[in-house]
XYZ file of C-alpha atoms in Angstrom:
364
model
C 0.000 0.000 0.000
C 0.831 3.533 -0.356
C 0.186 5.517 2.938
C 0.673 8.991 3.925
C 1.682 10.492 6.642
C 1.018 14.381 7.258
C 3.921 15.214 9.187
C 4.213 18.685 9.637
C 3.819 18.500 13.340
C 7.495 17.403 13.637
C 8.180 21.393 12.231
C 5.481 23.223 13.597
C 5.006 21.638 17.740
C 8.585 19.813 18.312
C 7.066 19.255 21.543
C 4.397 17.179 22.391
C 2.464 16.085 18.646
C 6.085 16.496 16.752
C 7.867 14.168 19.278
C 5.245 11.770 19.102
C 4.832 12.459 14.962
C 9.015 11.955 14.522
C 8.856 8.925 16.191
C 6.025 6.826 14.901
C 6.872 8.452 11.687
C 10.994 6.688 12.096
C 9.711 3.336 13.158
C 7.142 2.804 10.524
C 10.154 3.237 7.860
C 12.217 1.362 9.289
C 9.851 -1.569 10.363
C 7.334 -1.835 7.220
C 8.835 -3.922 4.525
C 5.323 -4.340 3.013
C 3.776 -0.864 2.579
C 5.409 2.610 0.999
C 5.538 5.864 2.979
C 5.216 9.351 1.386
C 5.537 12.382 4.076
C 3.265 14.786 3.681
C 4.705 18.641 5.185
C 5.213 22.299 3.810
C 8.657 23.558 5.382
C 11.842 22.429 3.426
C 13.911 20.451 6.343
C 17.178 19.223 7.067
C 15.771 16.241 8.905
C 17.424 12.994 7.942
C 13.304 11.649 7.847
C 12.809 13.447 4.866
C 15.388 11.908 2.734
C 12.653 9.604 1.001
C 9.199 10.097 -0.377
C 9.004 13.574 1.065
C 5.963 15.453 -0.370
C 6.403 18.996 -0.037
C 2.454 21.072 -0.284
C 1.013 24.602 -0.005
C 0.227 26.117 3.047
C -1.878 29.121 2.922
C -1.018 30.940 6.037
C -4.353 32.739 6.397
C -6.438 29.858 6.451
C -6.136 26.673 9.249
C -3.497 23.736 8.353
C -6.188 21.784 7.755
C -7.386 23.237 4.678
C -3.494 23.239 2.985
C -3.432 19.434 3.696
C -7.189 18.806 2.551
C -6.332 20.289 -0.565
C -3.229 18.366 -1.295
C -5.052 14.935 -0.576
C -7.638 16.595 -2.793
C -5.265 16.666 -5.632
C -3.498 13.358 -4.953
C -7.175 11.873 -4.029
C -6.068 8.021 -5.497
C -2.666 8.470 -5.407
C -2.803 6.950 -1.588
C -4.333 4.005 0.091
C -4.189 5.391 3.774
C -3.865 8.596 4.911
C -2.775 9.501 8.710
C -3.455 12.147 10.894
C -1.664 12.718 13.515
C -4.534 15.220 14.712
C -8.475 15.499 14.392
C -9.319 18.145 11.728
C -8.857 18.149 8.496
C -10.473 15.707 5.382
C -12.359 18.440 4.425
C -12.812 16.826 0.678
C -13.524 13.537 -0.168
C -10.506 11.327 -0.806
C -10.488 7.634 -2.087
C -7.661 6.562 1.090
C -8.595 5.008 4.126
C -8.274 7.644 6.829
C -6.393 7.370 10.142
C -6.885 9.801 12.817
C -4.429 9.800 15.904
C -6.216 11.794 18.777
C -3.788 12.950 21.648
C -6.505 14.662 24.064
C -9.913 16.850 23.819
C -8.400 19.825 24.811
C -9.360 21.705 22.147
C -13.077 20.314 21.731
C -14.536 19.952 24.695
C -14.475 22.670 28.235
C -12.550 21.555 31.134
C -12.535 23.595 34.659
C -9.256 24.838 33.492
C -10.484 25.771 29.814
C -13.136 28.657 30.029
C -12.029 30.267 26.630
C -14.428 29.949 23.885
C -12.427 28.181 21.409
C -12.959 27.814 17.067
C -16.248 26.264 16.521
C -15.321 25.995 13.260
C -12.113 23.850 14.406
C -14.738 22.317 16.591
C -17.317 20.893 13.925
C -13.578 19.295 11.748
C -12.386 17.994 14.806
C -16.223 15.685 15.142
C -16.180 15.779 11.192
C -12.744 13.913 10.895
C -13.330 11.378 13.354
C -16.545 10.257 12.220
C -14.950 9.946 8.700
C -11.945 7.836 10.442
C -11.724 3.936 9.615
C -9.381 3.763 12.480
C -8.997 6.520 15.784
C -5.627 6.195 17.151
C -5.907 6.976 21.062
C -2.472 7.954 23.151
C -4.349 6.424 26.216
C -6.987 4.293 27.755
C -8.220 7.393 29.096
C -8.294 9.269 25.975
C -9.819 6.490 24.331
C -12.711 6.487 26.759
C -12.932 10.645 26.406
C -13.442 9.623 22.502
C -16.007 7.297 22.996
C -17.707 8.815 25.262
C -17.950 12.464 23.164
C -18.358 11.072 19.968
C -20.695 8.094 20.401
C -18.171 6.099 17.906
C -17.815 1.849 16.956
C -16.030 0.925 19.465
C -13.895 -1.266 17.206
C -12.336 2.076 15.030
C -10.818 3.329 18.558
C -7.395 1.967 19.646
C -4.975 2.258 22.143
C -1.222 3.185 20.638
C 0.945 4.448 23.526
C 3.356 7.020 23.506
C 7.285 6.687 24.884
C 10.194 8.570 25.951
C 10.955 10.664 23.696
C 14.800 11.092 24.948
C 18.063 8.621 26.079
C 20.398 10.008 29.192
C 23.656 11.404 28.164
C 27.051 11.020 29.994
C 26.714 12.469 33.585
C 29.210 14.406 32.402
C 28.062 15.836 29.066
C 24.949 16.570 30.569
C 26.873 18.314 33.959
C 28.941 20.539 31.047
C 25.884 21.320 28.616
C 24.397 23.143 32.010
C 26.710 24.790 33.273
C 28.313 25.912 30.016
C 25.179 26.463 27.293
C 22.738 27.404 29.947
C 24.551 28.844 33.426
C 22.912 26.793 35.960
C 25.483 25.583 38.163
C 22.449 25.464 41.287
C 20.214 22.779 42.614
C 16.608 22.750 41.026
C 13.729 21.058 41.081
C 12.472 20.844 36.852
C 8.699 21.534 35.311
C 9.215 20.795 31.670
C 6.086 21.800 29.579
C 4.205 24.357 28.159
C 2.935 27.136 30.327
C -0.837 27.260 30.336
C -3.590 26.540 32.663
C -4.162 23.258 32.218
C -0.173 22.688 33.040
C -0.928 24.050 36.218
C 2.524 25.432 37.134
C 0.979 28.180 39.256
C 0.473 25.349 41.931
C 3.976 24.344 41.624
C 5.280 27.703 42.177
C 3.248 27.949 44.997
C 4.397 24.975 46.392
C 7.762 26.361 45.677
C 7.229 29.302 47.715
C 6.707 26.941 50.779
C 8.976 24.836 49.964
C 11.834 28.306 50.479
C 10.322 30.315 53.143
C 9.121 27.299 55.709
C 11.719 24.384 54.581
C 14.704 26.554 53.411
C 15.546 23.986 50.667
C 18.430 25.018 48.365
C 16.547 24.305 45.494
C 15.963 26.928 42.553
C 12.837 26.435 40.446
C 13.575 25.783 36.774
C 10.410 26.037 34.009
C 11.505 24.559 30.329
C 8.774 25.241 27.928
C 7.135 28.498 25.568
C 4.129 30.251 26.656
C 1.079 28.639 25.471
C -2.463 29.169 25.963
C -3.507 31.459 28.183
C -0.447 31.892 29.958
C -0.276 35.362 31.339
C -1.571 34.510 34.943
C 0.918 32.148 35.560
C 3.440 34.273 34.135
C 2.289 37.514 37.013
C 2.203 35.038 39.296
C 5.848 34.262 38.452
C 6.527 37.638 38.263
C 5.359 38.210 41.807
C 6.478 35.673 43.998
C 8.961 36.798 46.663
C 11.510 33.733 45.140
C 11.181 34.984 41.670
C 14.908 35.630 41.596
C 14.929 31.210 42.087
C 12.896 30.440 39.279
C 14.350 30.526 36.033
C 12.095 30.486 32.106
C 14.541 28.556 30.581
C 11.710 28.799 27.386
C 11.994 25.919 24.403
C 15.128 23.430 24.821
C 16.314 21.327 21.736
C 15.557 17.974 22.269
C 19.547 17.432 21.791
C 19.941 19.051 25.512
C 17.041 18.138 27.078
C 18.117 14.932 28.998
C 20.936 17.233 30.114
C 18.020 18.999 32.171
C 16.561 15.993 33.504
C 19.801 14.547 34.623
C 20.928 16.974 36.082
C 17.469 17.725 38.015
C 17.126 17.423 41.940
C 13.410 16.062 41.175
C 10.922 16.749 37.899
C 7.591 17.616 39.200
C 4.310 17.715 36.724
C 1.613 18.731 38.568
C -1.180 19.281 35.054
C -4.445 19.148 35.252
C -5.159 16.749 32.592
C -2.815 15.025 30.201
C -3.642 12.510 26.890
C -0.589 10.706 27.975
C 1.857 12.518 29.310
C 5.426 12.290 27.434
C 7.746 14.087 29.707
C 7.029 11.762 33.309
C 8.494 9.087 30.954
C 11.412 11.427 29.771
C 12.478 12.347 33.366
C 12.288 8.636 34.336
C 14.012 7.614 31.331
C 16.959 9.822 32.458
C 17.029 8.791 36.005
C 15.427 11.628 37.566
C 12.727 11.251 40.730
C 9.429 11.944 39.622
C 6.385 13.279 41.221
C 3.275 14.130 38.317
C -0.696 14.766 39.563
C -2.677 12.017 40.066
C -5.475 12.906 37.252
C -6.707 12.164 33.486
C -4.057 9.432 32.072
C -1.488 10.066 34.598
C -2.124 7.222 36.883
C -1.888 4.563 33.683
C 0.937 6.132 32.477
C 3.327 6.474 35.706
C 2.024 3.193 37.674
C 3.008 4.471 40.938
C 0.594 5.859 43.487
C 3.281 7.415 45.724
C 4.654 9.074 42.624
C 1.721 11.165 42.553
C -0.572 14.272 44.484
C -4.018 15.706 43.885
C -2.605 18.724 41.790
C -5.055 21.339 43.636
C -3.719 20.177 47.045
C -0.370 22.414 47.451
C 0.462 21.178 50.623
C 0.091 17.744 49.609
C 2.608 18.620 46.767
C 5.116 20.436 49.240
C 4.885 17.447 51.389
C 5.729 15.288 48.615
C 8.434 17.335 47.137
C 9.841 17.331 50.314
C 10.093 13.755 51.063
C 11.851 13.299 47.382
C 14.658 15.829 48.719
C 15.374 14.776 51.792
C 14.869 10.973 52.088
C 17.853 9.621 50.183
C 16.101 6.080 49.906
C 12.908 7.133 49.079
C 15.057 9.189 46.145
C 16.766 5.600 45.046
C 13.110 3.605 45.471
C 11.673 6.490 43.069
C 14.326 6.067 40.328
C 14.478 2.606 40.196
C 10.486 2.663 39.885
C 10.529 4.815 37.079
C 13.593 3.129 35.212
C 11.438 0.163 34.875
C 8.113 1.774 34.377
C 9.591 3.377 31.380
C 10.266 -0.197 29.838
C 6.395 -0.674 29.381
C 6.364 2.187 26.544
C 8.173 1.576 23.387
C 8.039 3.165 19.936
C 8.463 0.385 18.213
C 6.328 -1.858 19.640
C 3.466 1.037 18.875
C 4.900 1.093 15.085
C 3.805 -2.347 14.731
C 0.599 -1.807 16.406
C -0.237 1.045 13.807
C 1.368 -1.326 10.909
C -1.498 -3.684 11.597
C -4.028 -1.298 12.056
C -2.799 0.032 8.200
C -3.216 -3.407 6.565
C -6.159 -4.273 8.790
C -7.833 -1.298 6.185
């Protein structure tokens, strides 16, 4: 078969989607000997993924992605036999491919506590539109699957489970040690929120529990945020702004995912405290690189991190201070932690999720 993938995520969110889009994307070259993949993006790239069956298309910047890559399936309507999407949206014209749809939350469809914007209706009706076109919905998650079902009133048979996995290895302890101090200055302890900043991230908790953690605990700890402003991120960032420690927390904004571990390793504890995840990549990442790891205990969180004393009721600051605190001052508890999430991380492959999809393709 001919299938397409519409990769343009890897360009346009290297976080999140693009990790998740560059991954899947390597592993079903490398592991299909049967079918023949033609990537489907706008941006002329360096990366090495491209060196095959690249398709480059036309965006037109004033209108949503979704219409560019609707109207280059539109022209190439039978020149594919599947066509995946590694987001809801889209398939506004017909096309003679079976269509895959890979859904990584409802954040954008549906209103959470933590969502009171009005968002695109527009965006809205493509989002329901593409998934009841789908022959097969790719969930990140049990509990995104069930979110799916449950809002769309779909087969349950078109709705599967593909995990997500680390996205990152650990470097040398003492790469990593020299990358910090020497790209990025931080020669302090710190405790390490790695995401976007928006309120369904819910770092104003963490900084909170920050502020207890300095004023009543004196830890050494600074307070360092890697990740780009997203959605309605401004009260967060006064809140930042404002706190009496702000000279301890450090916007270290977007890191290349070439020094990321780096951050991770060299992190006194990774905390995640959001709201509501689809999966959840970076819990894995820290764990991957040998870092104690606390996340909230909501949405997929629990499925993805295994451990109930890994986690806290993300509106419950004290419960996250008293958490935090254990992680930094009971050396054990530290070395019980890591090893936990060393082998939790073994669960999650990207391979093993390639060949899932693979048989989902010729399942079509």
């Amino acid at each position: 078969m001919n299938i397409a993938l519409i990769t343009y995520p890897i360009e346009t969110n290297p976080t999140g989607i693009g990790v998740h889009v560059q991954n899947i994307a390597r592993n079903l070259i490398d592991l299909d000997t049967r079918n023949t993949y033609h990537l489907l993006h706008f941006t002329p790239d360096s990366n090495p993924l491209y060196r095959e069956n690249e398709i480059l298309y036309r965006h037109y910047k004033r209108l949503p992605m979704m219409f560019s890559d609707s109207l280059c399936l539109r022209s190439n309507s039978h020149r594919f036999d599947v066509v995946h999407r590694f987001s809801p949206g889209g398939f506004i014209f017909t096309t003679g491919a079976k269509i895959v749809v890979t859904v990584h939350d409802l954040f954008l469809y549906k209103r959470y506590s933590f969502n009171r914007k009005t968002r695109n209706f527009g965006a809205n009706h493509f989002i329901r539109s593409s998934l009841q076109k789908a022959h097969a919905i790719l969930a990140n998650s049990h509990f995104t699957r069930q979110e799916v079902l449950e809002t769309f009133k779909l087969d349950e048979a078109r709705v599967h489970v593909v995990y997500n996995a680390a996205g990152i290895r650990p470097e040398s302890p003492e790469q990593a040690a020299w990358k910090l101090h020497n790209r990025y200055g931080i020669i302090y302890k710190y405790i390490l929120f790695v995401s976007s900043i928006e309120p369904r991230k819910n770092l104003i908790s963490l900084v909170k529990a920050f502020e207890i953690l300095k004023e009543r605990h004196h830890v050494d700890e600074h307070l360092v945020v890697v990740g780009k402003p997203g959605w309605d991120y401004r009260e967060t960032m006064d809140k930042i702004r404002s706190s009496k420690f702000k000279d301890s927390i450090h916007l270290a904004g977007f890191i290349p995912e070439a020094d990321l571990a780096s951050f991770y390793q060299g992190a006194s504890l990774f905390v995640y405290p959001s709201l509501m995840e689809g999966f959840g990549i970076p819990p894995l990442e820290a764990m991957a690189c040998g870092c104690p790891t606390l996340t909230s205990n909501t949405s997929s969180l629990p499925e993805v991190v295994g451990h109930p004393e890994m986690m806290f009721s993300p509106i419950d600051v004290d419960e996250i201070v008293e958490k935090c605190l254990r992680l930094l001052t009971d050396g054990t508890l530290r070395l019980d932690n890591i090893r936990k999430g060393l082998e939790n991380v073994k669960r999650f492959d990207w391979q093993e999720s390639a060949r899932k999809i693979i048989s989902i393709y010729n399942s079509l």
